[in-house]
XYZ file of C-alpha atoms in Angstrom:
674
model
C -227.838 -63.989 -48.154
C -230.716 -64.003 -45.700
C -230.732 -64.400 -41.937
C -232.392 -67.657 -40.922
C -235.653 -65.911 -39.976
C -236.266 -65.461 -43.674
C -234.196 -67.985 -45.538
C -231.404 -70.350 -44.621
C -228.737 -70.797 -47.255
C -226.612 -73.346 -45.448
C -229.234 -76.047 -45.745
C -229.826 -76.472 -42.029
C -231.294 -73.282 -40.714
C -229.402 -73.739 -37.422
C -226.876 -70.975 -37.648
C -226.134 -70.436 -33.933
C -229.596 -69.232 -33.117
C -230.022 -66.825 -35.997
C -229.483 -63.130 -36.499
C -231.038 -60.917 -33.852
C -233.240 -58.424 -35.708
C -234.327 -55.467 -33.606
C -236.819 -53.787 -35.900
C -238.754 -51.785 -33.349
C -235.837 -49.981 -31.684
C -233.861 -46.966 -32.831
C -230.135 -46.976 -32.439
C -227.477 -45.643 -34.772
C -224.284 -47.571 -35.321
C -221.478 -46.648 -32.948
C -218.893 -48.624 -34.889
C -216.501 -46.632 -37.024
C -213.821 -47.552 -39.520
C -210.128 -46.701 -39.277
C -208.927 -43.203 -40.014
C -208.362 -43.347 -43.791
C -205.484 -40.878 -43.431
C -203.669 -42.779 -40.671
C -200.131 -43.564 -41.862
C -199.806 -47.145 -40.618
C -197.966 -49.714 -42.714
C -201.224 -51.518 -43.422
C -203.126 -48.340 -44.366
C -200.308 -47.282 -46.700
C -200.576 -50.692 -48.341
C -204.348 -50.318 -48.717
C -203.906 -46.787 -50.143
C -201.494 -48.180 -52.729
C -204.037 -50.886 -53.554
C -206.751 -48.249 -54.072
C -204.458 -46.172 -56.309
C -203.482 -49.192 -58.421
C -207.141 -50.229 -58.719
C -208.072 -46.760 -59.996
C -205.220 -46.801 -62.518
C -206.223 -50.267 -63.749
C -209.800 -49.033 -64.123
C -208.612 -46.022 -66.165
C -206.381 -48.121 -68.433
C -209.138 -50.681 -69.018
C -211.576 -47.932 -70.054
C -208.950 -46.587 -72.447
C -208.385 -50.070 -73.859
C -212.116 -50.648 -74.344
C -212.437 -47.345 -76.193
C -209.424 -48.073 -78.392
C -210.715 -51.561 -79.234
C -214.110 -50.147 -80.220
C -212.429 -47.556 -82.455
C -210.188 -50.217 -84.007
C -213.223 -52.344 -84.918
C -215.264 -49.388 -86.166
C -212.736 -47.676 -88.433
C -211.729 -48.732 -91.933
C -208.909 -46.182 -92.183
C -205.604 -48.084 -92.119
C -203.660 -45.125 -90.740
C -206.108 -44.759 -87.855
C -205.896 -48.507 -87.251
C -202.107 -48.316 -86.984
C -202.321 -45.435 -84.517
C -204.936 -47.260 -82.417
C -202.893 -50.490 -82.477
C -199.896 -48.558 -81.158
C -202.046 -47.034 -78.408
C -203.393 -50.490 -77.493
C -199.855 -51.813 -77.195
C -198.980 -48.945 -74.855
C -202.109 -49.494 -72.723
C -201.493 -53.249 -72.477
C -197.923 -52.578 -71.332
C -199.217 -50.255 -68.637
C -201.754 -52.860 -67.510
C -199.031 -55.491 -67.262
C -196.883 -53.187 -65.117
C -199.853 -52.401 -62.865
C -200.633 -56.107 -62.563
C -197.047 -56.789 -61.482
C -197.224 -53.935 -58.958
C -200.460 -55.331 -57.518
C -198.943 -58.810 -57.346
C -196.022 -57.403 -55.365
C -198.546 -55.693 -53.087
C -200.419 -58.962 -52.524
C -197.064 -60.530 -51.656
C -196.327 -58.035 -48.864
C -196.906 -60.648 -46.177
C -194.427 -59.114 -43.721
C -196.655 -56.057 -43.166
C -199.395 -58.290 -41.742
C -197.143 -60.407 -39.482
C -196.682 -59.753 -35.749
C -193.885 -57.659 -34.261
C -192.619 -60.429 -32.001
C -188.891 -61.192 -31.997
C -189.614 -64.916 -32.234
C -188.973 -66.593 -35.582
C -192.067 -68.024 -37.265
C -192.765 -69.013 -40.851
C -194.855 -66.167 -42.365
C -198.513 -66.791 -43.125
C -200.332 -65.639 -46.289
C -202.974 -62.943 -45.632
C -205.384 -61.372 -48.137
C -205.817 -57.689 -48.872
C -209.316 -56.234 -48.624
C -211.401 -55.633 -51.716
C -211.753 -51.930 -52.496
C -215.047 -50.290 -53.442
C -216.176 -46.933 -54.763
C -218.321 -44.495 -52.805
C -222.042 -45.001 -53.283
C -224.643 -42.219 -53.234
C -227.999 -43.729 -52.276
C -229.720 -40.504 -51.238
C -231.684 -39.767 -54.422
C -232.515 -43.406 -55.404
C -233.844 -44.329 -51.947
C -235.809 -41.071 -51.530
C -237.434 -41.626 -54.913
C -238.214 -45.252 -54.073
C -239.775 -44.329 -50.729
C -241.974 -41.729 -52.427
C -242.998 -43.960 -55.313
C -243.274 -47.325 -53.494
C -244.301 -46.502 -49.942
C -246.300 -43.334 -50.653
C -244.193 -41.406 -48.122
C -242.211 -38.205 -48.539
C -238.676 -39.393 -49.220
C -237.139 -36.263 -47.699
C -238.423 -37.366 -44.274
C -236.014 -40.351 -44.410
C -232.840 -38.450 -45.307
C -231.430 -39.055 -41.826
C -231.776 -42.856 -42.163
C -230.334 -42.884 -45.679
C -227.321 -40.820 -44.588
C -226.828 -43.100 -41.565
C -226.711 -46.126 -43.867
C -224.264 -44.384 -46.215
C -222.023 -43.449 -43.261
C -222.026 -47.097 -42.161
C -221.000 -48.155 -45.667
C -218.219 -45.565 -45.720
C -216.907 -46.801 -42.346
C -217.062 -50.404 -43.582
C -214.510 -49.573 -46.299
C -211.716 -49.131 -43.701
C -212.255 -51.675 -40.904
C -209.676 -51.933 -38.119
C -207.674 -55.170 -37.961
C -209.330 -56.537 -34.828
C -212.667 -57.736 -33.473
C -214.171 -54.240 -33.805
C -213.381 -54.247 -37.525
C -215.055 -57.636 -37.945
C -218.132 -56.413 -36.075
C -218.309 -53.360 -38.333
C -218.294 -55.517 -41.464
C -220.798 -57.905 -39.905
C -223.109 -55.040 -38.935
C -223.104 -53.643 -42.468
C -223.635 -57.128 -43.919
C -226.651 -57.626 -41.653
C -228.051 -54.199 -42.572
C -227.943 -55.271 -46.228
C -230.659 -57.794 -45.357
C -232.978 -54.948 -44.410
C -231.955 -52.866 -47.427
C -232.703 -55.848 -49.660
C -236.107 -56.444 -48.087
C -237.114 -52.767 -48.121
C -235.808 -51.471 -51.446
C -235.127 -54.312 -53.897
C -238.426 -55.618 -55.320
C -238.363 -58.880 -57.284
C -239.326 -57.308 -60.622
C -237.608 -53.935 -60.595
C -234.066 -52.597 -60.298
C -233.218 -49.736 -57.953
C -230.914 -48.372 -60.651
C -227.845 -48.398 -58.405
C -224.548 -50.023 -59.398
C -222.255 -51.561 -56.782
C -218.583 -51.176 -57.812
C -215.880 -53.445 -56.372
C -212.281 -54.154 -57.385
C -210.859 -57.661 -57.617
C -208.570 -58.294 -54.643
C -206.031 -60.259 -56.717
C -206.114 -58.576 -60.148
C -207.453 -55.083 -59.405
C -209.962 -55.398 -62.267
C -213.184 -53.458 -61.508
C -216.629 -55.055 -61.643
C -220.060 -53.541 -61.167
C -223.499 -55.071 -60.662
C -227.018 -53.898 -59.912
C -227.668 -57.038 -57.852
C -227.309 -56.487 -54.109
C -225.916 -60.021 -53.893
C -222.654 -58.667 -55.345
C -222.418 -56.166 -52.478
C -223.190 -58.852 -49.910
C -220.662 -61.275 -51.355
C -217.917 -58.640 -51.520
C -218.467 -57.714 -47.864
C -218.405 -61.401 -46.911
C -215.138 -61.779 -48.848
C -213.677 -58.891 -46.819
C -214.816 -60.571 -43.592
C -212.785 -63.623 -44.617
C -209.832 -61.458 -45.721
C -209.820 -59.572 -42.403
C -209.760 -62.884 -40.529
C -206.632 -63.842 -42.516
C -204.933 -60.581 -41.504
C -205.864 -61.103 -37.842
C -204.538 -64.682 -37.995
C -201.269 -63.586 -39.617
C -200.550 -60.946 -36.960
C -200.760 -63.326 -33.961
C -197.637 -64.187 -31.962
C -197.416 -67.884 -32.707
C -194.565 -68.417 -30.236
C -197.156 -68.534 -27.437
C -200.086 -70.887 -26.906
C -202.740 -68.101 -26.707
C -201.409 -66.588 -29.930
C -201.530 -69.960 -31.676
C -205.103 -70.606 -30.536
C -206.163 -67.175 -31.805
C -204.424 -67.775 -35.139
C -206.134 -71.178 -35.499
C -209.506 -69.613 -34.736
C -208.962 -66.738 -37.202
C -207.885 -68.967 -40.103
C -210.757 -71.389 -39.436
C -213.221 -68.489 -39.561
C -211.591 -67.210 -42.748
C -212.025 -70.663 -44.307
C -215.657 -70.618 -43.147
C -216.353 -67.229 -44.735
C -214.841 -68.231 -48.093
C -216.593 -71.602 -48.025
C -219.940 -69.968 -47.204
C -219.403 -67.596 -50.123
C -218.575 -70.488 -52.469
C -221.606 -72.543 -51.468
C -224.229 -69.792 -51.481
C -223.331 -67.489 -54.373
C -222.756 -68.242 -58.036
C -221.678 -66.497 -61.250
C -219.331 -64.038 -59.565
C -218.254 -61.240 -61.919
C -214.755 -61.027 -60.402
C -212.099 -63.748 -60.431
C -211.309 -63.551 -56.714
C -214.852 -64.739 -55.911
C -215.088 -67.455 -58.548
C -215.684 -70.999 -57.306
C -212.144 -72.060 -58.278
C -210.553 -69.125 -56.448
C -212.664 -69.580 -53.314
C -211.892 -73.296 -53.288
C -208.184 -72.435 -53.389
C -208.576 -69.917 -50.546
C -210.467 -72.401 -48.357
C -207.708 -74.980 -48.842
C -205.025 -72.381 -48.155
C -206.682 -71.386 -44.871
C -207.081 -75.038 -43.835
C -203.371 -75.591 -44.557
C -202.417 -72.579 -42.432
C -204.586 -73.939 -39.602
C -202.776 -77.267 -39.910
C -199.423 -75.472 -39.742
C -200.520 -73.730 -36.533
C -201.597 -77.098 -35.089
C -198.076 -78.422 -35.766
C -196.553 -75.390 -34.030
C -198.929 -75.964 -31.108
C -197.727 -79.552 -30.869
C -194.086 -78.427 -30.642
C -195.011 -76.249 -27.654
C -197.076 -78.869 -25.845
C -195.166 -82.121 -26.372
C -192.139 -83.144 -24.325
C -189.155 -83.179 -26.684
C -187.456 -86.263 -25.213
C -190.468 -88.551 -25.543
C -190.347 -91.130 -28.369
C -194.099 -91.199 -29.061
C -194.332 -87.406 -28.943
C -191.640 -87.105 -31.605
C -193.385 -89.660 -33.792
C -196.546 -87.558 -33.458
C -194.596 -84.422 -34.394
C -193.268 -86.162 -37.491
C -196.785 -87.228 -38.492
C -198.144 -83.715 -37.845
C -195.403 -82.289 -40.104
C -196.301 -84.868 -42.771
C -199.936 -83.785 -42.508
C -198.943 -80.128 -43.036
C -196.923 -81.161 -46.088
C -199.928 -83.095 -47.369
C -202.367 -80.157 -47.200
C -199.860 -77.667 -48.635
C -199.228 -80.053 -51.554
C -202.977 -80.000 -52.217
C -203.011 -76.184 -52.102
C -200.084 -76.063 -54.534
C -201.925 -78.365 -56.945
C -204.994 -76.112 -56.700
C -202.965 -72.951 -57.283
C -201.337 -74.358 -60.410
C -204.627 -75.317 -62.079
C -205.367 -73.660 -65.421
C -208.153 -71.384 -64.158
C -206.274 -70.248 -61.053
C -202.554 -69.941 -61.783
C -202.914 -66.889 -64.041
C -204.147 -64.587 -61.264
C -202.680 -66.076 -58.061
C -199.470 -64.182 -57.113
C -196.364 -66.166 -58.009
C -195.010 -65.519 -54.512
C -198.045 -67.309 -53.023
C -197.574 -70.346 -55.231
C -193.850 -70.408 -54.435
C -194.430 -69.944 -50.686
C -196.891 -72.844 -50.614
C -194.445 -75.040 -52.573
C -191.608 -74.085 -50.215
C -193.726 -74.940 -47.172
C -194.686 -78.283 -48.682
C -191.013 -79.253 -49.094
C -190.030 -77.713 -45.736
C -192.571 -79.716 -43.733
C -191.749 -82.871 -45.666
C -188.169 -82.364 -44.475
C -189.345 -81.767 -40.899
C -191.358 -85.003 -40.914
C -188.183 -86.957 -41.740
C -186.102 -84.938 -39.268
C -188.405 -85.686 -36.327
C -188.580 -89.349 -37.364
C -184.763 -89.459 -37.189
C -184.719 -87.689 -33.805
C -187.234 -90.179 -32.406
C -185.078 -93.105 -33.547
C -181.644 -91.717 -32.651
C -182.120 -89.541 -29.570
C -184.718 -91.478 -27.591
C -183.651 -94.408 -25.399
C -184.496 -97.969 -26.371
C -187.925 -98.978 -25.115
C -188.287 -101.069 -21.993
C -190.308 -104.282 -22.080
C -193.309 -102.410 -20.669
C -193.074 -99.610 -23.260
C -192.369 -101.846 -26.251
C -195.978 -102.908 -27.120
C -197.171 -99.295 -27.225
C -194.186 -98.184 -29.335
C -194.657 -101.109 -31.744
C -198.323 -100.186 -32.170
C -197.416 -96.552 -32.936
C -194.533 -97.431 -35.244
C -196.444 -99.961 -37.341
C -198.716 -97.101 -38.485
C -195.907 -94.547 -38.733
C -194.589 -95.129 -42.269
C -196.521 -95.143 -45.526
C -194.708 -98.415 -46.341
C -192.762 -100.519 -43.862
C -188.971 -99.904 -44.014
C -186.739 -102.664 -45.348
C -184.564 -104.572 -42.905
C -185.147 -106.409 -39.643
C -188.497 -106.958 -37.994
C -190.194 -104.173 -36.101
C -189.392 -105.785 -32.749
C -185.659 -105.976 -33.558
C -185.602 -102.489 -35.080
C -187.007 -100.809 -31.974
C -184.652 -102.643 -29.580
C -181.421 -102.531 -31.612
C -179.703 -99.102 -31.314
C -177.621 -99.717 -34.448
C -180.668 -100.517 -36.597
C -182.405 -97.439 -35.226
C -179.351 -95.358 -36.150
C -179.335 -96.702 -39.711
C -183.004 -95.905 -40.287
C -182.585 -92.518 -38.583
C -179.649 -91.747 -40.879
C -181.815 -92.593 -43.922
C -184.527 -90.224 -42.674
C -181.974 -87.447 -42.134
C -180.573 -87.937 -45.625
C -184.062 -87.432 -47.043
C -184.677 -84.469 -44.729
C -181.522 -82.717 -45.983
C -182.543 -83.309 -49.606
C -185.978 -81.781 -48.955
C -184.503 -78.817 -47.069
C -182.216 -78.110 -50.029
C -185.158 -78.394 -52.429
C -187.157 -75.930 -50.324
C -184.239 -73.476 -50.374
C -183.829 -73.903 -54.140
C -187.518 -73.146 -54.805
C -187.342 -70.208 -52.403
C -184.449 -68.765 -54.404
C -186.522 -68.737 -57.606
C -188.869 -66.024 -56.316
C -187.488 -62.474 -56.122
C -190.121 -61.390 -53.589
C -189.498 -64.319 -51.229
C -185.731 -63.756 -51.400
C -186.362 -60.395 -49.740
C -188.216 -62.092 -46.868
C -185.475 -62.472 -44.243
C -187.570 -64.441 -41.734
C -188.398 -67.198 -44.210
C -184.752 -67.426 -45.296
C -183.721 -67.673 -41.648
C -186.226 -70.443 -40.877
C -185.185 -72.532 -43.890
C -181.489 -72.054 -43.204
C -181.838 -72.946 -39.511
C -183.770 -76.161 -40.262
C -181.240 -77.181 -42.929
C -178.240 -76.617 -40.643
C -179.935 -78.500 -37.808
C -180.449 -81.567 -40.021
C -176.856 -81.385 -41.332
C -175.528 -81.153 -37.787
C -177.540 -84.163 -36.668
C -176.416 -86.165 -39.707
C -172.758 -85.400 -38.918
C -173.342 -86.458 -35.321
C -174.712 -89.920 -36.144
C -172.531 -90.584 -39.210
C -169.663 -92.934 -38.340
C -166.432 -93.223 -40.312
C -166.620 -97.000 -40.245
C -170.081 -96.992 -41.896
C -169.583 -99.100 -45.024
C -173.256 -99.705 -45.691
C -175.092 -97.617 -48.242
C -177.716 -95.434 -46.629
C -181.100 -96.679 -47.768
C -184.126 -94.725 -48.869
C -186.382 -94.011 -45.905
C -190.114 -94.433 -46.550
C -192.309 -91.371 -46.186
C -194.041 -90.674 -42.886
C -197.768 -91.374 -42.778
C -199.642 -88.042 -42.269
C -201.795 -87.867 -39.152
C -203.145 -85.050 -36.981
C -204.611 -84.935 -33.502
C -206.608 -81.743 -34.270
C -208.494 -81.660 -37.538
C -209.116 -78.126 -38.860
C -212.696 -76.941 -38.573
C -214.320 -74.726 -41.192
C -216.290 -72.245 -39.079
C -219.172 -70.641 -40.940
C -219.887 -66.981 -40.124
C -221.953 -66.451 -36.996
C -224.295 -63.688 -38.103
C -226.054 -63.600 -34.733
C -222.996 -62.286 -32.879
C -223.713 -58.708 -33.999
C -227.147 -57.367 -33.096
C -228.507 -54.865 -35.568
C -231.460 -52.502 -35.678
C -233.244 -51.872 -38.946
C -232.139 -48.350 -39.868
C -235.383 -47.896 -41.822
C -237.647 -49.219 -39.053
C -239.792 -46.056 -39.286
C -241.220 -47.407 -42.534
C -243.051 -49.999 -40.429
C -242.915 -53.752 -39.765
C -240.915 -55.493 -42.466
C -243.474 -58.269 -42.923
C -245.937 -55.659 -44.249
C -243.856 -52.699 -45.431
C -241.425 -54.444 -47.735
C -240.259 -54.156 -51.325
C -242.834 -56.782 -52.314
C -245.783 -54.616 -51.247
C -246.427 -51.339 -53.074
C -248.658 -48.727 -51.425
C -250.870 -45.859 -52.488
C -250.088 -42.482 -50.864
C -251.415 -41.804 -47.365
C -255.067 -40.656 -47.205
C -256.083 -38.506 -44.276
C -259.733 -38.602 -43.237
C -261.690 -36.950 -40.454
C -264.076 -39.252 -38.570
C -266.923 -38.309 -36.277
C -268.349 -40.878 -33.897
C -271.978 -41.733 -34.710
C -274.647 -43.396 -32.603
C -273.251 -46.801 -33.532
C -269.586 -45.814 -33.251
C -267.250 -45.214 -36.198
C -268.768 -47.931 -38.346
C -265.814 -50.226 -39.038
C -264.263 -53.461 -37.864
C -260.581 -53.514 -36.848
C -258.287 -56.480 -36.850
C -254.630 -57.256 -36.101
C -251.580 -55.378 -34.872
C -248.719 -53.370 -36.292
C -250.435 -51.955 -38.302
C -254.142 -52.354 -37.537
C -256.271 -53.391 -40.515
C -259.772 -52.145 -41.323
C -261.351 -55.554 -41.930
C -264.901 -54.340 -42.562
C -266.849 -51.116 -43.186
C -270.601 -50.822 -42.398
C -272.477 -49.389 -45.392
C -273.837 -45.950 -44.592
C -271.755 -45.640 -41.450
C -269.357 -42.825 -40.539
C -266.339 -44.710 -41.871
C -268.002 -45.428 -45.216
C -269.070 -41.807 -45.627
C -265.481 -40.654 -44.882
C -264.190 -42.908 -47.700
C -262.580 -45.696 -45.670
C -262.499 -49.144 -47.293
C -261.882 -52.714 -46.350
C -258.153 -53.456 -46.608
C -257.041 -49.993 -45.466
C -254.339 -49.884 -42.792
C -254.407 -47.285 -40.040
C -250.961 -45.701 -39.743
C -251.832 -42.352 -38.077
C -254.297 -41.339 -35.363
C -254.362 -37.615 -34.573
C -250.802 -37.291 -35.881
C -249.427 -40.245 -33.884
C -247.600 -42.869 -35.943
C -249.368 -46.205 -35.484
C -247.399 -48.471 -37.821
C -245.917 -50.319 -34.839
C -248.934 -49.909 -32.521
C -250.797 -52.831 -31.015
C -254.539 -53.318 -31.558
C -255.434 -52.142 -28.039
C -253.291 -48.996 -28.382
C -255.078 -47.911 -31.576
C -258.493 -48.658 -30.062
C -257.620 -46.579 -26.991
C -256.582 -43.644 -29.215
C -259.893 -43.875 -31.104
C -261.978 -44.142 -27.933
C -260.281 -41.148 -26.349
C -261.570 -38.783 -29.050
C -264.184 -36.176 -28.113
C -266.982 -34.474 -29.995
C -264.490 -32.900 -32.409
C -263.820 -36.360 -33.922
C -260.544 -37.952 -34.908
C -258.056 -37.440 -37.728
C -256.711 -40.739 -39.059
C -254.263 -41.602 -41.829
C -254.715 -44.776 -43.831
C -252.834 -46.485 -46.646
C -253.953 -49.071 -49.164
C -251.914 -51.850 -50.700
C -251.887 -51.502 -54.485
C -253.782 -54.360 -56.093
C -255.659 -55.200 -52.884
C -258.729 -52.997 -53.401
C -262.107 -54.586 -52.832
C -263.644 -57.079 -50.377
C -262.121 -60.181 -52.015
C -258.595 -58.845 -51.736
C -259.229 -57.805 -48.140
C -260.517 -61.302 -47.332
C -257.376 -62.811 -48.853
C -255.204 -60.456 -46.832
C -257.087 -61.260 -43.651
C -256.691 -64.974 -44.304
C -252.975 -64.508 -44.778
C -252.730 -62.554 -41.544
C -254.679 -65.076 -39.524
C -252.800 -68.119 -40.788
C -250.011 -67.661 -38.232
C -247.496 -69.103 -40.668
C -244.262 -67.367 -41.567
C -243.932 -65.457 -44.793
C -240.936 -66.863 -46.607
C -239.003 -64.276 -48.521
C -238.636 -65.027 -52.218
C -235.171 -65.485 -53.575
C -234.879 -62.016 -55.034
C -231.439 -62.310 -56.521
C -232.421 -65.355 -58.574
C -235.702 -63.824 -59.712
C -233.825 -60.726 -60.802
C -231.383 -62.688 -62.944
C -233.227 -62.324 -66.255
C -233.993 -58.682 -65.519
C -230.394 -57.829 -64.765
C -229.131 -59.568 -67.894
C -231.531 -57.604 -70.049
C -230.766 -54.258 -68.441
C -227.206 -53.812 -69.567
C -224.411 -55.777 -71.129
C -222.019 -54.132 -68.702
C -223.438 -56.101 -65.772
C -221.396 -59.130 -66.945
C -222.658 -62.246 -65.206
C -225.427 -61.567 -62.747
C -224.241 -62.613 -59.369
C -226.982 -64.538 -57.642
C -227.692 -66.765 -54.716
C -228.139 -70.441 -55.152
C -231.745 -71.114 -54.273
C -232.065 -72.872 -50.967
C -235.116 -72.836 -48.753
C -234.984 -73.071 -45.012
C -236.701 -75.977 -43.379
C -238.715 -73.614 -41.230
C -239.465 -69.930 -40.946
C -239.364 -68.200 -37.582
C -240.210 -64.757 -38.883
C -243.998 -64.789 -38.550
C -246.613 -62.251 -39.567
C -247.130 -59.909 -36.594
C -250.920 -60.359 -36.409
C -252.914 -62.349 -33.924
C -255.695 -64.730 -34.830
C -258.862 -63.207 -36.230
C -261.192 -64.603 -33.636
C -259.180 -63.166 -30.743
C -258.551 -59.735 -32.136
C -261.533 -58.433 -34.119
C -264.126 -55.954 -32.915
C -266.630 -53.420 -34.195
C -266.004 -49.748 -33.396
């Protein structure tokens, strides 16, 4: 997933101004992860997740070995023994799966500590990953690809590995999000520097499925990027769940967090394909996006209850419609969770919670409709037109009985319809409580039980209040409330520009030249003496300066310099990032003893024709679009090993424009003989 300077994957290339890439500066990351040994409730939960993941990994390896032996042997006695072992392993895996499901259902750990009663939200646990040792692979690549001594870049490699280690335990706040975002942005540089289109680095990225604990590993860096992006979304869900939703600031923060979580999962779904783990499949991500949108809608309803005056007729109609809208989106989530490809790995407690909320908010929509009809005074002549306009769009189908005008002005007719709404509300409350009782994990959740019980008793109390002994009419069936919201949830895509990053490997040189696409011969050091006509070469461009021409018989030619060589050292000074004038000044300041320069040559660019092509590319002034490396690596990854499962790759999308230009000025303005 590229920053917009290279490639836009969201189709527009307008992602809040783009990622700020500070290639020429040196600054190590100051962001750190949480103390992995801190004994907080959340860290204990994450430690349990890591332990279960490791056990699942062990059992799956044992099962794979036993299955191979079962297929390979023809000895019946051995087959019986192996079949018994497989049965034992499968039992263990089932127990571990149930333990992980219970862990994913530990919603109370992520909620806030406020004494106010709020319906719990569903957060996601972070994906776990194994440690990754990049020291040897990157040192070897630097030596073989860039012609540099890999040992000289140990500090940068270790800095990157420390950042990855910190990213595994982000804190549950803005600093934790920035840490994940920083690492995600650094992966762009790692991709551009060390992952050529036609060769694998030989490193496997291991991640555990957040929902099932099943391990997956891929060579493709896209898998690493996608897993980090998933954790960004998961961390947003945890931040949203911990907010105090009894206050307006807390509600606004929760809305923002869940909208950003939806944006992260949606971005992942739209820009990556063929995920090797179920939690990042298109069906799973679609479910998560809908779940986050539903939780935003629930927060909007809670915000309405804080803002609206309770005695106002129109405000209560709006509350009823907001509750109906929440029920509508949770019903959609429940349908998604019970689909064939999703229901097998979504925790049962999640599915039950969503179903409970759907019934609960359906009940609330009828309750607030009844309150509006029974508790609010009859409209005056001035208020009547506005109330009629609101009420005509309030029900899905118009209620039976008198006309709308009579209904709104006759207290008895209002009471009858209100009583019908309350009857339906009580039925839905009881259904929500029945479904809640089916799930062992939810039964342990005291807050949810308290919320459901309170709402049920409130509706019963109101029904008793408006029920008259002399009522001989049969209470009708109230039509459902038409869902409507005043604040539509927004899916906020990740803003990659909010965290400024510096290329850890900036010492390799400008990325437009020193990238994984360009392979270099080792550095050649030559000693030049100034002749009567100077050094005998033509220089062009900046960062690094190119030798565009060599005069036959001149000092440069005799020293072995060629067209297409790049000057990267002058008397020991690194010139990869130096401007044209700076290099010229260094050359001019040499005395009679001459100058020691270091040059490198791009492999495959030897000769005047190649140099001319390179010069033309540099002088064009157009941006160099990065090729879609993950897609081009797909066939390579599939052929490397069967264990890579499905290669996880980006969907190919080109940006409409490239803002990352080649750092060379035009030929005519920046070429001179020296």
